[in-house]
PDB file of C-alpha atoms in Angstrom:
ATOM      1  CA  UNK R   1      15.814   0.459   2.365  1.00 62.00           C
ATOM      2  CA  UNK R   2      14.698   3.187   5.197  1.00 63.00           C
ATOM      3  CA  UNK R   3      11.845   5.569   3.500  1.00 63.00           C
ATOM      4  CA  UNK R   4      11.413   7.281   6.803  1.00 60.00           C
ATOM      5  CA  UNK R   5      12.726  11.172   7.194  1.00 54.00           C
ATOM      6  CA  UNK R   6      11.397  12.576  10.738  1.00 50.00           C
ATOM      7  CA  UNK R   7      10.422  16.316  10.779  1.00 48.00           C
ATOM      8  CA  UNK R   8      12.364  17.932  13.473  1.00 50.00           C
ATOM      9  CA  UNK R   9       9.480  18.351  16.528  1.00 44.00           C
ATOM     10  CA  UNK R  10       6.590  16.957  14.114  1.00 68.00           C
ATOM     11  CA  UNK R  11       4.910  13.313  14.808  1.00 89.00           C
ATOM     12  CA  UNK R  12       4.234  13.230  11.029  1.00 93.00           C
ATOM     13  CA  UNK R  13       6.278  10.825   9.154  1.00 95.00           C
ATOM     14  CA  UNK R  14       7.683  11.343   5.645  1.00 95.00           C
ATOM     15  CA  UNK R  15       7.381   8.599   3.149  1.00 96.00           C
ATOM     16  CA  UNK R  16       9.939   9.666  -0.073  1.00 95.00           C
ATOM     17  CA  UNK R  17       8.819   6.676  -2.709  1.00 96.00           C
ATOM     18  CA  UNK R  18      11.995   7.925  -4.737  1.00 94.00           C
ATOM     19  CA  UNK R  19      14.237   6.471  -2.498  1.00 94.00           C
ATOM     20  CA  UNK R  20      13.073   3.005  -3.567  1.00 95.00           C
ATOM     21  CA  UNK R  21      14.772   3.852  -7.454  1.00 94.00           C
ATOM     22  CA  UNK R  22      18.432   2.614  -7.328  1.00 89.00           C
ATOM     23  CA  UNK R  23      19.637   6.094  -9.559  1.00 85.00           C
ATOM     24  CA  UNK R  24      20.303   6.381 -12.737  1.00 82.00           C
ATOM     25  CA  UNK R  25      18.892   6.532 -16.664  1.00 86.00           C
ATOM     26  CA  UNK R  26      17.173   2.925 -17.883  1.00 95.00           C
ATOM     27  CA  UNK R  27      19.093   2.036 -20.982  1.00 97.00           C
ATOM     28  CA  UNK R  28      17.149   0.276 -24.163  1.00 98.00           C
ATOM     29  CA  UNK R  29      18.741  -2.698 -25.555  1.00 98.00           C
ATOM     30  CA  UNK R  30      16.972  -2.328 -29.111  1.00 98.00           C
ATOM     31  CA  UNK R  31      17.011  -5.790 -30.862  1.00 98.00           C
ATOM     32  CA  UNK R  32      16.352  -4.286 -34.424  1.00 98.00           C
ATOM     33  CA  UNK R  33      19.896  -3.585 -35.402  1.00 97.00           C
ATOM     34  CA  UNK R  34      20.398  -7.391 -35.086  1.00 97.00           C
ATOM     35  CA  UNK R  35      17.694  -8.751 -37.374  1.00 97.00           C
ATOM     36  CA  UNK R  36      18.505  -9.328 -41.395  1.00 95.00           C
ATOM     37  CA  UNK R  37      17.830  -6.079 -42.986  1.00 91.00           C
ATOM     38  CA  UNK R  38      15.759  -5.465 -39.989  1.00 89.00           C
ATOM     39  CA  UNK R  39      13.231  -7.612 -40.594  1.00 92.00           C
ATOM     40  CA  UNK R  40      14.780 -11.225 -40.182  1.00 95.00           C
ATOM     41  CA  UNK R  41      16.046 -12.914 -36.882  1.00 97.00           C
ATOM     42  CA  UNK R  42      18.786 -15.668 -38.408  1.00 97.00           C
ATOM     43  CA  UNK R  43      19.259 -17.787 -35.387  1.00 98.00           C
ATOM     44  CA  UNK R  44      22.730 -18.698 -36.194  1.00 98.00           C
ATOM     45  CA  UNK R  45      23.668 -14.864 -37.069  1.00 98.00           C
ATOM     46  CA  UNK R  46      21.939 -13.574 -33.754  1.00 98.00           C
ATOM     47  CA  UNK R  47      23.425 -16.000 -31.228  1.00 98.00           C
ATOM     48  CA  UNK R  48      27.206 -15.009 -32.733  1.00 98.00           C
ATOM     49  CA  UNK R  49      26.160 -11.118 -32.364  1.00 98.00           C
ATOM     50  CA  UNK R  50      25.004 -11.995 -28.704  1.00 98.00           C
ATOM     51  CA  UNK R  51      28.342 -13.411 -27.594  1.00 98.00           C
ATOM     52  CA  UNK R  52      30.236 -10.268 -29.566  1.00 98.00           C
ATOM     53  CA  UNK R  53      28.100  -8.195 -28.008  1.00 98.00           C
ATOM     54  CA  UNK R  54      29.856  -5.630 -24.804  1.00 98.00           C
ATOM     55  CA  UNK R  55      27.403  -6.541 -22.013  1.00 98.00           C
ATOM     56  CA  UNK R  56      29.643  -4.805 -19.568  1.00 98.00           C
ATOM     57  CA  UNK R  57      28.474  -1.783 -20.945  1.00 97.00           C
ATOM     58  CA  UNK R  58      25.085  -1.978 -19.183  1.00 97.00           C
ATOM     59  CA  UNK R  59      26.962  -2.827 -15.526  1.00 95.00           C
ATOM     60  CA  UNK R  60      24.853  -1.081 -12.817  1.00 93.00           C
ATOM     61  CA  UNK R  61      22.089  -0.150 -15.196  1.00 94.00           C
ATOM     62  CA  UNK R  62      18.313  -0.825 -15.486  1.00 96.00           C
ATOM     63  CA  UNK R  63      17.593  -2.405 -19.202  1.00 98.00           C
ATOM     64  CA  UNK R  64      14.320  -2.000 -21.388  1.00 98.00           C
ATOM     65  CA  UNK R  65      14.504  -4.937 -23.984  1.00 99.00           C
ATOM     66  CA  UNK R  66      12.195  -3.936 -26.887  1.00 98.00           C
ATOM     67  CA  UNK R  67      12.697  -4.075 -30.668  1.00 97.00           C
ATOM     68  CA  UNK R  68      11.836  -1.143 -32.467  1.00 96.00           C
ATOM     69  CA  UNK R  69      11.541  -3.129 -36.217  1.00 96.00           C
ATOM     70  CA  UNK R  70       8.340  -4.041 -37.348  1.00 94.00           C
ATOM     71  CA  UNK R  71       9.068  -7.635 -37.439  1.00 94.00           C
ATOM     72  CA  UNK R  72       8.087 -10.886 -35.639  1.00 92.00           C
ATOM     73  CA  UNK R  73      10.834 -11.809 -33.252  1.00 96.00           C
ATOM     74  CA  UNK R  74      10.659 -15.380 -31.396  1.00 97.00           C
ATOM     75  CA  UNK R  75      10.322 -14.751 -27.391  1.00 98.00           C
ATOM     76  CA  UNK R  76      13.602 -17.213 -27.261  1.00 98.00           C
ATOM     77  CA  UNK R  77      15.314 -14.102 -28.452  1.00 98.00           C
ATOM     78  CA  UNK R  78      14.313 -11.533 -25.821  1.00 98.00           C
ATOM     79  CA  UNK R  79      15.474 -14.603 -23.351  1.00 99.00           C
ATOM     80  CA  UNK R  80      18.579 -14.556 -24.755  1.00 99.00           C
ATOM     81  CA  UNK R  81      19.335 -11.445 -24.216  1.00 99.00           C
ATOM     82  CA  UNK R  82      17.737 -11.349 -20.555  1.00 98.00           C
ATOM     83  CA  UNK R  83      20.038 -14.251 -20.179  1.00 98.00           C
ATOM     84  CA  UNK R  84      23.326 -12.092 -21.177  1.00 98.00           C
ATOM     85  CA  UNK R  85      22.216  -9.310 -19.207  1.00 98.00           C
ATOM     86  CA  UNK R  86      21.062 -10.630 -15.727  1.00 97.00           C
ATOM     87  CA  UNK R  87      24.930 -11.111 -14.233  1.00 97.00           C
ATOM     88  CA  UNK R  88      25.915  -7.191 -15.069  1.00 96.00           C
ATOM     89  CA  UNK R  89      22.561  -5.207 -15.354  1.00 95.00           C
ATOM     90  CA  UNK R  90      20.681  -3.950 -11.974  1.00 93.00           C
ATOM     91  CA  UNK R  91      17.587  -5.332 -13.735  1.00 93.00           C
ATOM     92  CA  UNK R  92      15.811  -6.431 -16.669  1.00 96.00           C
ATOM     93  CA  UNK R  93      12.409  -5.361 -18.688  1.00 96.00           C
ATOM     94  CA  UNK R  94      10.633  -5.734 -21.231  1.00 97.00           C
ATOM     95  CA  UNK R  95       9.200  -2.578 -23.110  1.00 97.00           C
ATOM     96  CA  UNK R  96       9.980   1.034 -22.965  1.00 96.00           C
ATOM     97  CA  UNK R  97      12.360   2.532 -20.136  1.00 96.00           C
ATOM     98  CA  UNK R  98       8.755   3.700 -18.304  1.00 95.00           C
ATOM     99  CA  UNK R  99       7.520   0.224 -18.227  1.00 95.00           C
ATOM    100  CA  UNK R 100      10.248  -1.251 -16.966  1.00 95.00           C
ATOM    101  CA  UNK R 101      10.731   1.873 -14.066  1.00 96.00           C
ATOM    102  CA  UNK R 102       6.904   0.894 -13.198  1.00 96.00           C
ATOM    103  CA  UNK R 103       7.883  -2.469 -12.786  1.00 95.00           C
ATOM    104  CA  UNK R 104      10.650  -1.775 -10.371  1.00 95.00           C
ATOM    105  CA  UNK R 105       8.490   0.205  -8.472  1.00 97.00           C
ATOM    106  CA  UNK R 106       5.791  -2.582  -8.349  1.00 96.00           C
ATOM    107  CA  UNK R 107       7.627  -5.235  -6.859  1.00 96.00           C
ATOM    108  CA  UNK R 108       9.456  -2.734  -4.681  1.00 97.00           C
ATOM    109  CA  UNK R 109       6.399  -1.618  -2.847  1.00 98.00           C
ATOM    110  CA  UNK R 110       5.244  -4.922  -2.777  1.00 98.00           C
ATOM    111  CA  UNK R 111       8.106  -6.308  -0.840  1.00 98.00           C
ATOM    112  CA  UNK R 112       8.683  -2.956   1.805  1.00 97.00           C
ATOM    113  CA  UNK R 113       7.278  -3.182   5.054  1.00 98.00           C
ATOM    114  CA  UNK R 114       4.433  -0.911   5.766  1.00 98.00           C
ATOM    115  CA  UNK R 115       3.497  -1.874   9.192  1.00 97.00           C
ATOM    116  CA  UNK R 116       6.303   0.351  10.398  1.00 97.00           C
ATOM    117  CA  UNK R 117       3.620   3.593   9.731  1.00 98.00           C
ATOM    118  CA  UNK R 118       1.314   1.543  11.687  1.00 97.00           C
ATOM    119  CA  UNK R 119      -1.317   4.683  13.459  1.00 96.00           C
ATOM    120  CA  UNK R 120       0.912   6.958  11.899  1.00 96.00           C
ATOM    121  CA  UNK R 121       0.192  10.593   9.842  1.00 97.00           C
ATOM    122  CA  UNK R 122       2.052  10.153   6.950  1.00 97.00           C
ATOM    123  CA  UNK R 123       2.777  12.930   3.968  1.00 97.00           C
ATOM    124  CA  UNK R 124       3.753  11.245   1.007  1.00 97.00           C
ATOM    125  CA  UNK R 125       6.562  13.122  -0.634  1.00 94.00           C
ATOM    126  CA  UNK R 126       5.677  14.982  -4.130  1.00 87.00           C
ATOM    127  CA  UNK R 127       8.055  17.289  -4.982  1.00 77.00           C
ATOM    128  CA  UNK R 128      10.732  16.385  -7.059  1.00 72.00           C
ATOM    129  CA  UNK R 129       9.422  13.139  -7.948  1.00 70.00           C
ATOM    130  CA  UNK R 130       9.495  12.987 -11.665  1.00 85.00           C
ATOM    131  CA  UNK R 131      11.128   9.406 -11.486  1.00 91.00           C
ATOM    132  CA  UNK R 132       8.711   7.963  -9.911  1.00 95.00           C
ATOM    133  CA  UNK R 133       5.381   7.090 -12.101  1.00 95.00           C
ATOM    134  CA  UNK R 134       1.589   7.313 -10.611  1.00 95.00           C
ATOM    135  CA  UNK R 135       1.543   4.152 -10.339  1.00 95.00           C
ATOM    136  CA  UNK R 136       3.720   3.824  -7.714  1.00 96.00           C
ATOM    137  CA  UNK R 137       1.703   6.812  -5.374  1.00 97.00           C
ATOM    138  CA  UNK R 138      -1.946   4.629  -6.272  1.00 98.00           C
ATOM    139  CA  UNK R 139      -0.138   1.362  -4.851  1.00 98.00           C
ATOM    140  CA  UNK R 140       1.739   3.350  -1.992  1.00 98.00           C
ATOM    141  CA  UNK R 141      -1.909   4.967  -0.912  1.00 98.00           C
ATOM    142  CA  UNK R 142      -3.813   1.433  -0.612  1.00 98.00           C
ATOM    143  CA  UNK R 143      -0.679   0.231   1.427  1.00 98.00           C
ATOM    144  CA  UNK R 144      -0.675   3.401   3.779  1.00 98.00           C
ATOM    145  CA  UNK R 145      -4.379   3.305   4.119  1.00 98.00           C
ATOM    146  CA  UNK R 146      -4.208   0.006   5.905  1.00 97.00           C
ATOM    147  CA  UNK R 147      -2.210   0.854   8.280  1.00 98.00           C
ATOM    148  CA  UNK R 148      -1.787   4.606   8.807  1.00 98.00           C
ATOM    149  CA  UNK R 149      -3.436   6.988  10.610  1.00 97.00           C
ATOM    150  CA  UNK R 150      -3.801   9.537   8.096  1.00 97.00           C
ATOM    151  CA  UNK R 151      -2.258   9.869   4.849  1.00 98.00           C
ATOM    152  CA  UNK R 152      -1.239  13.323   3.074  1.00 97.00           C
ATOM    153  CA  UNK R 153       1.125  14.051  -0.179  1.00 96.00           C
ATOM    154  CA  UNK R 154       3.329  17.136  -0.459  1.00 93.00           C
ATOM    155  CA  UNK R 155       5.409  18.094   2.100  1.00 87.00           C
ATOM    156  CA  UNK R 156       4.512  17.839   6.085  1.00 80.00           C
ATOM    157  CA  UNK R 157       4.792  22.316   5.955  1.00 82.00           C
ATOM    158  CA  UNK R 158       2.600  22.123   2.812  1.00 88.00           C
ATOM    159  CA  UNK R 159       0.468  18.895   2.502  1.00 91.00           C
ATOM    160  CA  UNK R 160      -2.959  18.190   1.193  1.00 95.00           C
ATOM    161  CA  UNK R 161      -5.282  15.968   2.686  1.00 96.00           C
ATOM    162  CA  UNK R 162      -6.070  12.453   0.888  1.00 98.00           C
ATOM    163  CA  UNK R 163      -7.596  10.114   3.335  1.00 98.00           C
ATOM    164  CA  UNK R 164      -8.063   9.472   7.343  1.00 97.00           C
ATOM    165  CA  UNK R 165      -8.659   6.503   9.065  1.00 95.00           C
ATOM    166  CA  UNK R 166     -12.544   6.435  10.341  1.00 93.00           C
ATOM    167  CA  UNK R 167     -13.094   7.145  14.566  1.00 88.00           C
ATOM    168  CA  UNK R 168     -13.937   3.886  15.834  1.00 84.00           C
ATOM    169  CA  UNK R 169     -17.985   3.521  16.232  1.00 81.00           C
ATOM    170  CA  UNK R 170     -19.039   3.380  19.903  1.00 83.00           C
ATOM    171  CA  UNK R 171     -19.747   0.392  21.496  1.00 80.00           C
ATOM    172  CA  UNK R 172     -24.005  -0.506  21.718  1.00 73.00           C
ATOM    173  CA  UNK R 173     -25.453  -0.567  24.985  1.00 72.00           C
ATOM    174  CA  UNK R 174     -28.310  -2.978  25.700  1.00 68.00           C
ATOM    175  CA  UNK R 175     -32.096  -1.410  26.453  1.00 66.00           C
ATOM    176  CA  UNK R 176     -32.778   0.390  29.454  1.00 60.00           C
ATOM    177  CA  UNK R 177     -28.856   0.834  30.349  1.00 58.00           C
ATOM    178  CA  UNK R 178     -29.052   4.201  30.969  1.00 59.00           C
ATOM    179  CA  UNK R 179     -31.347   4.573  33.897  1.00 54.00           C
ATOM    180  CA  UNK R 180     -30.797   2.429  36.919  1.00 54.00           C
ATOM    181  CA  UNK R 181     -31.532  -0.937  36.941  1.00 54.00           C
ATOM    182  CA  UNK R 182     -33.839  -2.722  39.508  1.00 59.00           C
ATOM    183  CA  UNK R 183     -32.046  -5.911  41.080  1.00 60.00           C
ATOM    184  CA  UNK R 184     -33.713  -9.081  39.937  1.00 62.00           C
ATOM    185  CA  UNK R 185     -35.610 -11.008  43.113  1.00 60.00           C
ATOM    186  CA  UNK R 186     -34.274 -14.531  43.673  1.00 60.00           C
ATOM    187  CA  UNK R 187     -35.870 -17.604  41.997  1.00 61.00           C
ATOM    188  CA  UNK R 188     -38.616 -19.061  44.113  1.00 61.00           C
ATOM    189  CA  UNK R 189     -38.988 -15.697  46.017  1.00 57.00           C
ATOM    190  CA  UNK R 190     -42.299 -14.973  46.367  1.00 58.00           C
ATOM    191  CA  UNK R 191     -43.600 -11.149  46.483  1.00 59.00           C
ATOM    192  CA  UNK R 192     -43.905 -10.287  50.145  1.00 58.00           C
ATOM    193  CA  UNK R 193     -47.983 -10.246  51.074  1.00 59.00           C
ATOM    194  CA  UNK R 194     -49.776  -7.186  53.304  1.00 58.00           C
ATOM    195  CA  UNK R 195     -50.683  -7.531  56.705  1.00 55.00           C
ATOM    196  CA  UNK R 196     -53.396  -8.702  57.326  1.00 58.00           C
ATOM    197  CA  UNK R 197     -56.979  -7.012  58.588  1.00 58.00           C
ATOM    198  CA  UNK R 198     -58.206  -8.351  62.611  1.00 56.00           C
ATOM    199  CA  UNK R 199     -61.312 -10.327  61.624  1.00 59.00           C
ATOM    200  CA  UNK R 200     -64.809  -8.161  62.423  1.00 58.00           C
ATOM    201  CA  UNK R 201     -62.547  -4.532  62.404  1.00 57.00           C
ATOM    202  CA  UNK R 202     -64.352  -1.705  60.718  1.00 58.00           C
ATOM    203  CA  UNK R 203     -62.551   1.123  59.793  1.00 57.00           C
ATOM    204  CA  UNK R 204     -62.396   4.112  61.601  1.00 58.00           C
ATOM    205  CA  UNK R 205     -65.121   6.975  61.118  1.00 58.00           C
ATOM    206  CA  UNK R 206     -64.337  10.930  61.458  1.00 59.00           C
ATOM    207  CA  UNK R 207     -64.334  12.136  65.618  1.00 58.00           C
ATOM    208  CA  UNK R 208     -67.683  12.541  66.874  1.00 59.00           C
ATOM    209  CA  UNK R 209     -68.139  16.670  67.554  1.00 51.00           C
TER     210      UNK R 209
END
């Protein structure tokens, strides 16, 4: 699924996290109405209402299994109905509709590829994002920040700042670098000696007048 939007003459590239949500309300499947005066699970009883039960009417849809009865209801059961739901429904949770949106969000920023916005500015889109929760924008941010250049939220005409990759530190030079340096001498050479003095020479006085 393509997240990318270029702005017309602008290098800065437009993330939309939305675009990773299929469309579409998340429908409960309430396991309450099922249970003996909705406090009961009869095995028997709840396996026949399972096989009466119109699956086709979640086709398409995201489901939130939850049960809204105060009652203890064997994790078999939830299975069951995961089980009924998995060859129509888009996907399955457990919890409220917001859980399981989170979750979808999760594993779908998990498995896009980020490297594409690899030393790139990137605005990550805000407005008109009420389906997507904050989890979604904290996960998004570590992802950009490994590989982006600098990472924004808004949109790229009206964006604030959230993070910018550090300027790389510049490389250490060694001691004394910065001046000329004075060639080694050969191994073995030895320092060049003065000429040397005539034997008996004095040196030279000031003119006579």
């Amino acid at each position: 699924m393509d997240l990318v939007n270029r702005v017309a003459q602008s290098d800065i590239t437009t993330v939309d996290l939305a675009s990773l949500w299929p469309g579409g309300e998340v429908a409960t499947f309430d396991l309450a109405p099922f249970l003996h005066r909705g406090l009961v699970l009869r095995e028997r009883d709840f396996r026949q209402a399972m096989k009466d039960h119109d699956w086709e009417q979640y086709a398409g849809q995201h489901v939130a299994v939850t049960c809204s009865a105060d009652a203890i209801v064997p994790t078999w059961a939830f299975m069951l109905v995961a089980a009924r739901l998995q060859p129509v429904a888009s996907g399955v949770g457990a919890g409220t509709p917001e859980a399981v949106r989170r979750d979808h969000f999760v594993r779908a920023i998990e498995a896009h590829d980020w490297t594409q916005y690899a030393g790139k500015p990137v605005v990550v889109k805000g407005c008109g994002n009420d389906i997507v929760p904050l989890d979604a924008f904290l996960l998004a941010t570590q992802k950009l920040q490994a590989v982006a250049k600098k990472l924004m939220y808004g949109e790229p005409c009206s964006s604030v700042p959230v993070w910018r990759a550090p300027a790389p530190a510049p490389e250490a030079q060694p001691a004394g670098a910065s001046g000329a340096v004075k060639p080694a001498r050969p191994a073995g050479l030895a320092k060049p000696a003065g000429l040397p003095k005539p034997a008996g020479m004095k040196p030279a006085g000031p003119p006579r007048a």
